[in-house]
Short mmCIF file of C-alpha atoms and ligand atoms in Angstrom, two decimals:
data_model
loop_
_atom_site.label_atom_id
_atom_site.label_comp_id
_atom_site.label_asym_id
_atom_site.label_seq_id
_atom_site.Cartn_x
_atom_site.Cartn_y
_atom_site.Cartn_z
CA MET A 861 0.00 0.00 0.00
CA ALA A 862 3.09 2.25 0.11
CA ASN A 863 1.98 3.98 -3.09
CA VAL A 864 -1.60 4.67 -1.99
CA PRO A 865 -1.94 8.26 -0.70
CA VAL A 866 -3.44 8.42 2.78
CA ALA A 867 -5.18 11.17 4.73
CA VAL A 868 -5.94 11.16 8.47
CA VAL A 869 -8.38 13.43 10.29
CA THR A 870 -8.39 13.50 14.10
CA GLY A 871 -11.64 13.75 16.07
CA SER A 872 -13.74 13.05 13.00
CA ASN A 873 -16.71 11.04 14.26
CA LYS A 874 -18.81 14.23 14.30
CA GLY A 875 -18.85 17.96 13.68
CA ILE A 876 -16.26 19.67 11.48
CA GLY A 877 -13.93 16.67 11.47
CA PHE A 878 -16.69 14.46 10.07
CA ALA A 879 -17.42 17.04 7.37
CA ILE A 880 -13.69 17.21 6.52
CA VAL A 881 -13.65 13.43 6.06
CA ARG A 882 -16.78 13.63 3.91
CA ALA A 883 -15.14 16.24 1.65
CA LEU A 884 -11.86 14.32 1.48
CA CYS A 885 -13.72 11.13 0.54
CA LYS A 886 -15.06 13.04 -2.46
CA GLN A 887 -11.84 14.82 -3.43
CA PHE A 888 -8.73 13.09 -2.05
CA PRO A 889 -7.24 10.49 -4.39
CA GLY A 890 -6.45 7.83 -1.79
CA ASP A 891 -7.48 6.28 1.52
CA VAL A 892 -9.17 8.58 4.03
CA TYR A 893 -9.09 7.69 7.72
CA LEU A 894 -11.88 8.80 9.99
CA THR A 895 -10.49 8.54 13.50
CA ALA A 896 -12.26 8.69 16.86
CA ARG A 897 -11.37 8.03 20.47
CA ASP A 898 -14.43 5.81 20.77
CA PRO A 899 -14.48 2.97 18.20
CA GLY A 900 -18.28 2.66 18.41
CA ARG A 901 -18.87 6.31 17.55
CA GLY A 902 -16.19 6.08 14.87
CA GLN A 903 -17.66 3.02 13.14
CA GLU A 904 -21.12 4.58 13.29
CA ALA A 905 -19.77 7.65 11.51
CA VAL A 906 -18.09 5.50 8.85
CA ALA A 907 -21.42 3.71 8.31
CA LYS A 908 -23.18 7.07 7.91
CA LEU A 909 -20.77 8.04 5.15
CA GLN A 910 -21.25 4.64 3.56
CA GLU A 911 -24.98 5.41 3.33
CA GLU A 912 -23.98 8.52 1.37
CA GLY A 913 -21.97 6.30 -0.99
CA LEU A 914 -18.63 7.40 0.50
CA ARG A 915 -15.80 5.13 1.64
CA ALA A 916 -13.88 6.18 4.72
CA LEU A 917 -11.66 3.81 6.68
CA PHE A 918 -11.52 3.78 10.47
CA HIS A 919 -8.71 3.82 13.00
CA GLN A 920 -9.01 4.47 16.72
CA LEU A 921 -7.22 7.60 17.95
CA ASP A 922 -7.45 9.32 21.32
CA ILE A 923 -5.11 12.30 21.17
CA ASP A 924 -4.93 12.34 24.99
CA ASP A 925 -3.38 8.87 24.92
CA LEU A 926 0.22 8.52 23.73
CA GLN A 927 -0.18 4.76 23.28
CA SER A 928 -3.14 5.31 20.98
CA ILE A 929 -1.19 7.89 18.95
CA ARG A 930 1.76 5.53 18.64
CA ALA A 931 -0.47 2.64 17.57
CA LEU A 932 -1.78 4.80 14.71
CA ARG A 933 1.79 5.87 13.87
CA ASP A 934 2.96 2.24 13.67
CA PHE A 935 -0.08 1.26 11.60
CA LEU A 936 0.54 4.06 9.07
CA LYS A 937 4.24 3.31 8.89
CA GLU A 938 3.63 -0.39 8.38
CA LYS A 939 0.72 -0.17 5.93
CA TYR A 940 1.50 2.96 3.92
CA GLY A 941 5.11 3.82 4.76
CA GLY A 942 3.92 7.20 6.06
CA LEU A 943 1.06 9.59 5.37
CA ASN A 944 0.22 12.39 2.94
CA VAL A 945 -2.37 14.52 4.72
CA LEU A 946 -2.83 15.10 8.45
CA VAL A 947 -5.69 17.23 9.74
CA ASN A 948 -5.44 17.92 13.49
CA ASN A 949 -9.08 18.71 14.16
CA ALA A 950 -9.85 17.05 17.52
CA GLY A 951 -10.59 19.59 20.22
CA ILE A 952 -12.75 20.38 23.24
CA ALA A 953 -14.32 23.45 24.78
CA PHE A 954 -16.15 23.93 28.06
CA LYS A 955 -19.50 25.65 27.67
CA VAL A 956 -19.56 29.32 28.70
CA HIS A 957 -21.77 28.65 31.71
CA ASP A 958 -19.89 25.56 32.90
CA THR A 959 -19.17 25.91 36.60
CA THR A 960 -16.06 23.70 36.63
CA PRO A 961 -13.28 25.67 38.39
CA PHE A 962 -11.26 27.69 35.90
CA ALA A 963 -7.98 25.95 36.83
CA VAL A 964 -9.55 22.57 36.01
CA GLN A 965 -10.93 23.91 32.72
CA ALA A 966 -7.46 25.21 31.90
CA GLU A 967 -5.75 21.91 32.61
CA VAL A 968 -8.31 19.78 30.77
CA THR A 969 -8.58 22.10 27.75
CA LEU A 970 -4.82 22.51 27.34
CA LYS A 971 -4.32 18.76 27.76
CA THR A 972 -6.31 17.94 24.64
CA ASN A 973 -6.18 21.03 22.45
CA PHE A 974 -2.51 21.85 22.90
CA PHE A 975 -0.61 18.93 24.43
CA GLY A 976 -2.64 16.24 22.64
CA THR A 977 -2.32 17.97 19.28
CA ARG A 978 1.39 18.45 19.88
CA ASN A 979 1.84 14.76 20.72
CA VAL A 980 0.11 13.78 17.47
CA CYS A 981 2.46 16.10 15.60
CA THR A 982 5.54 14.77 17.39
CA GLU A 983 4.66 11.21 16.41
CA LEU A 984 3.19 11.74 12.94
CA LEU A 985 5.04 14.69 11.37
CA PRO A 986 8.19 12.62 10.80
CA LEU A 987 6.01 10.24 8.75
CA VAL A 988 4.56 12.91 6.46
CA LYS A 989 5.73 12.25 2.92
CA PRO A 990 7.16 14.82 0.50
CA TYR A 991 4.48 17.19 -0.83
CA GLY A 992 2.34 16.30 2.20
CA LYS A 993 -0.05 18.73 3.88
CA VAL A 994 -0.66 19.34 7.57
CA VAL A 995 -3.62 21.34 8.81
CA ASN A 996 -4.00 22.32 12.45
CA VAL A 997 -7.52 23.43 13.28
CA SER A 998 -7.16 26.42 15.56
CA SER A 999 -9.66 29.27 15.94
CA MET A 1000 -10.08 33.02 15.46
CA VAL A 1001 -10.37 32.93 19.24
CA SER A 1002 -6.58 32.40 19.23
CA SER A 1003 -6.22 35.88 17.68
CA SER A 1004 -8.61 37.56 20.12
CA ALA A 1005 -6.97 35.76 23.05
CA LEU A 1006 -3.57 36.94 21.79
CA GLY A 1007 -4.93 40.49 21.89
CA GLY A 1008 -5.89 39.89 25.54
CA CYS A 1009 -2.35 38.84 26.52
CA SER A 1010 0.18 41.20 28.11
CA ARG A 1011 2.55 42.99 25.73
CA GLU A 1012 5.36 40.70 26.85
CA LEU A 1013 3.39 37.52 26.13
CA GLN A 1014 2.19 38.88 22.78
CA GLN A 1015 5.78 39.50 21.81
CA LYS A 1016 6.73 35.94 22.71
CA PHE A 1017 3.79 34.42 20.81
CA ARG A 1018 4.52 36.52 17.73
CA SER A 1019 8.24 35.82 17.83
CA ASP A 1020 9.85 34.21 14.78
CA THR A 1021 12.42 32.50 16.96
CA ILE A 1022 10.29 31.01 19.77
CA THR A 1023 11.08 27.30 20.15
CA GLU A 1024 8.66 24.43 20.76
CA ASP A 1025 10.19 23.93 24.23
CA GLU A 1026 9.60 27.60 25.08
CA LEU A 1027 5.99 27.34 23.87
CA VAL A 1028 5.44 24.21 25.97
CA GLU A 1029 6.89 26.04 28.96
CA LEU A 1030 4.48 28.96 28.44
CA MET A 1031 1.44 26.68 28.03
CA THR A 1032 2.47 24.80 31.20
CA LYS A 1033 2.93 28.11 33.02
CA PHE A 1034 -0.60 29.18 32.08
CA VAL A 1035 -2.06 26.06 33.69
CA GLU A 1036 0.12 26.53 36.77
CA ASP A 1037 -0.82 30.22 37.00
CA THR A 1038 -4.55 29.38 36.93
CA LYS A 1039 -4.01 26.96 39.83
CA LYS A 1040 -2.44 29.78 41.85
CA SER A 1041 -5.13 32.23 40.63
CA VAL A 1042 -2.41 34.54 39.31
CA HIS A 1043 -2.97 34.05 35.58
CA GLU A 1044 -4.43 37.52 35.03
CA LYS A 1045 -1.64 39.16 37.03
CA GLU A 1046 0.81 37.18 34.89
CA GLY A 1047 -0.66 38.68 31.72
CA TRP A 1048 -2.94 35.84 30.54
CA PRO A 1049 -6.44 36.37 29.16
CA ASN A 1050 -9.36 34.79 30.99
CA THR A 1051 -9.97 32.05 28.42
CA ALA A 1052 -8.59 28.53 28.63
CA TYR A 1053 -9.87 27.66 25.15
CA GLY A 1054 -8.33 30.85 23.74
CA VAL A 1055 -4.92 30.12 25.29
CA SER A 1056 -5.06 26.50 24.05
CA LYS A 1057 -5.67 27.79 20.51
CA ILE A 1058 -2.87 30.37 20.82
CA GLY A 1059 -0.78 27.27 21.51
CA VAL A 1060 -2.06 25.54 18.35
CA THR A 1061 -1.44 28.57 16.11
CA VAL A 1062 2.04 29.27 17.50
CA LEU A 1063 2.92 25.56 17.37
CA SER A 1064 2.00 25.58 13.67
CA ARG A 1065 4.26 28.58 13.01
CA ILE A 1066 7.14 26.81 14.80
CA GLN A 1067 6.57 23.50 12.99
CA ALA A 1068 6.49 25.22 9.60
CA ARG A 1069 9.79 26.92 10.43
CA MET A 1070 11.30 23.57 11.45
CA LEU A 1071 10.16 22.02 8.17
CA ASN A 1072 11.88 24.89 6.34
CA GLU A 1073 15.07 24.25 8.28
CA LYS A 1074 15.14 20.48 8.23
CA ARG A 1075 13.08 19.26 5.27
CA LYS A 1076 13.05 22.14 2.81
CA GLY A 1077 13.29 19.85 -0.22
CA ASP A 1078 10.19 17.90 0.83
CA HIS A 1079 7.76 20.73 -0.05
CA ILE A 1080 5.46 19.96 2.90
CA LEU A 1081 2.93 22.72 3.59
CA LEU A 1082 1.73 23.15 7.19
CA ASN A 1083 -0.80 25.73 8.33
CA ALA A 1084 -3.25 26.59 11.09
CA CYS A 1085 -6.78 27.73 10.34
CA CYS A 1086 -10.13 28.73 11.75
CA PRO A 1087 -13.14 26.88 10.31
CA GLY A 1088 -15.47 29.77 11.15
CA TRP A 1089 -18.39 29.68 13.57
CA VAL A 1090 -19.88 26.28 12.86
CA ARG A 1091 -23.10 24.54 13.98
CA THR A 1092 -21.70 21.59 15.95
CA ASP A 1093 -22.07 20.23 19.46
CA MET A 1094 -19.24 22.57 20.42
CA ALA A 1095 -20.64 25.84 19.09
CA GLY A 1096 -24.39 25.10 19.16
CA PRO A 1097 -27.24 25.64 16.70
CA LYS A 1098 -26.96 29.44 16.42
CA ALA A 1099 -23.59 29.36 14.64
CA THR A 1100 -23.55 30.71 11.10
CA LYS A 1101 -21.87 27.91 9.11
CA SER A 1102 -22.91 24.33 8.44
CA PRO A 1103 -20.25 21.69 9.20
CA ASP A 1104 -19.65 21.27 5.44
CA GLU A 1105 -19.02 25.02 5.15
CA GLY A 1106 -16.74 24.84 8.21
CA ALA A 1107 -14.73 22.13 6.47
CA GLU A 1108 -13.98 24.33 3.46
CA THR A 1109 -10.82 26.09 4.69
CA PRO A 1110 -9.27 22.98 6.32
CA VAL A 1111 -9.99 20.96 3.15
CA TYR A 1112 -8.59 23.73 0.92
CA LEU A 1113 -5.34 23.56 2.93
CA ALA A 1114 -5.31 19.74 2.91
CA LEU A 1115 -5.66 19.66 -0.86
CA LEU A 1116 -3.27 22.45 -1.91
CA PRO A 1117 -1.81 21.44 -5.28
CA SER A 1118 1.65 19.85 -5.32
CA ASP A 1119 3.13 22.83 -7.18
CA ALA A 1120 1.90 25.32 -4.54
CA ASP A 1121 4.69 26.88 -2.47
CA GLY A 1122 2.26 28.45 0.00
CA PRO A 1123 0.51 29.19 2.20
CA HIS A 1124 2.94 27.70 4.72
CA GLY A 1125 3.26 28.52 8.43
CA GLN A 1126 0.22 30.78 8.22
CA PHE A 1127 -3.07 31.20 10.05
CA LEU A 1128 -6.06 31.31 7.69
CA SER A 1129 -9.79 31.80 7.86
CA ASN A 1130 -12.16 31.79 4.90
CA LYS A 1131 -9.19 30.57 2.81
CA THR A 1132 -7.42 33.87 3.48
CA VAL A 1133 -4.13 34.39 5.31
CA ARG A 1134 -4.66 36.45 8.48
CA THR A 1135 -2.11 38.59 10.25
CA TRP A 1136 -0.96 37.00 13.50
P1 LIG B 2011 -17.32 18.87 18.16
O1 LIG B 2011 -18.54 18.73 17.34
O2 LIG B 2011 -17.42 18.93 19.64
O3 LIG B 2011 -16.32 17.70 17.73
C1 LIG B 2011 -15.08 17.56 18.35
C2 LIG B 2011 -14.47 16.24 17.91
O4 LIG B 2011 -13.20 16.10 18.57
C3 LIG B 2011 -15.32 15.04 18.30
O5 LIG B 2011 -15.20 14.06 17.31
C4 LIG B 2011 -14.64 14.57 19.58
O6 LIG B 2011 -14.84 13.21 19.85
C5 LIG B 2011 -13.20 14.83 19.20
N1 LIG B 2011 -12.30 14.78 20.34
C6 LIG B 2011 -12.32 15.48 21.49
N2 LIG B 2011 -11.34 15.10 22.29
C7 LIG B 2011 -10.67 14.11 21.65
C8 LIG B 2011 -9.55 13.31 21.96
N3 LIG B 2011 -8.93 13.38 23.13
N4 LIG B 2011 -9.12 12.41 21.04
C9 LIG B 2011 -9.73 12.30 19.86
N5 LIG B 2011 -10.81 13.00 19.51
C10 LIG B 2011 -11.27 13.91 20.40
O7 LIG B 2011 -16.51 20.19 17.78
P2 LIG B 2011 -16.29 20.92 16.36
O8 LIG B 2011 -17.03 22.19 16.41
O9 LIG B 2011 -16.50 19.99 15.22
O10 LIG B 2011 -14.75 21.28 16.50
C11 LIG B 2011 -13.73 20.73 15.67
C12 LIG B 2011 -12.50 21.60 15.78
O11 LIG B 2011 -12.80 22.92 15.29
C13 LIG B 2011 -12.01 21.81 17.22
O12 LIG B 2011 -10.60 21.84 17.24
C14 LIG B 2011 -12.57 23.19 17.57
O13 LIG B 2011 -11.82 23.81 18.60
C15 LIG B 2011 -12.43 23.89 16.24
N6 LIG B 2011 -13.29 25.08 16.08
C16 LIG B 2011 -14.64 24.97 16.08
C17 LIG B 2011 -15.43 26.10 15.88
C18 LIG B 2011 -16.94 26.02 15.84
O14 LIG B 2011 -17.58 27.09 15.67
N7 LIG B 2011 -17.56 24.84 15.93
C19 LIG B 2011 -14.83 27.35 15.71
C20 LIG B 2011 -13.45 27.45 15.71
C21 LIG B 2011 -12.68 26.28 15.89
P3 LIG B 2011 -16.03 12.69 20.86
O15 LIG B 2011 -17.26 12.60 20.03
O16 LIG B 2011 -15.50 11.38 21.32
O17 LIG B 2011 -16.15 13.70 21.96
#
């Protein structure tokens, strides 16, 4: 199967991830993997696509679980010798009125949205084949949360030399600061989801820079994006876009033509590069 192109979408049993898989099934010339932390929900989603005449394959993936990530990595290595498209879509958000203590929300949200996404990247990026595409689903909320950071933090998050270790240190510090109730004094905005998505956007900028430094000749394009405000379990029924509309920008980035030399290392919404 080493010559069959393969695409993987995380957290794709429902919502935007499911719509991304649906679109890739129609447009990607290869095998498309719908992944889910719960195999039952995942298989159900695959069956739903089958009813639409679309063929997605399934693999379990819980991005909070390093063993699960590594099992997918080994499977892809063994069966396909790597992968061509990776869409990091899986994410969580506490509801606005959730009464869970903020420090707990911070820890839980960062665990999945930032640290889980980073672990997937650590394990799977080395497998991405030349001309591959990586899409990290962030949010416009990352931009507004950046605006709510202290000048010093903004400077760090916009830096073109920040390292992955420094970013991890900052994300860890946010969680620690919330536990001590000093996060606002330390210059953080009052949004755990927003900070987690700052992490995803900045991580994408760092990873793109690393690809430039270490794998320039491989022409891999890696970007972060916002899907828009999308009617899913996360955002609710009042959101403006359907899941299929929300999938448009991530799918555009996943299917950039092989002769494209950009966008790369950017943050996009509505298929347009935004200033970070
Ligand atoms: P959703 O309907 O709640 O779907 C989230 C998906 O992520 C579900 O499949 C969920 O699986 C999965 N997931 C959560 N934690 C996971 C984990 N540890 N491992 C694997 N999968 C996990 O949300 P959505 O609106 O489609 O959101 C998709 C992405 O878009 C997220 O990154 C979100 O932050 C981002 N986003 C959404 C909006 C919006 O307006 N909806 C706006 C900006 C950005 P389960 O079913 O098992 O929970």
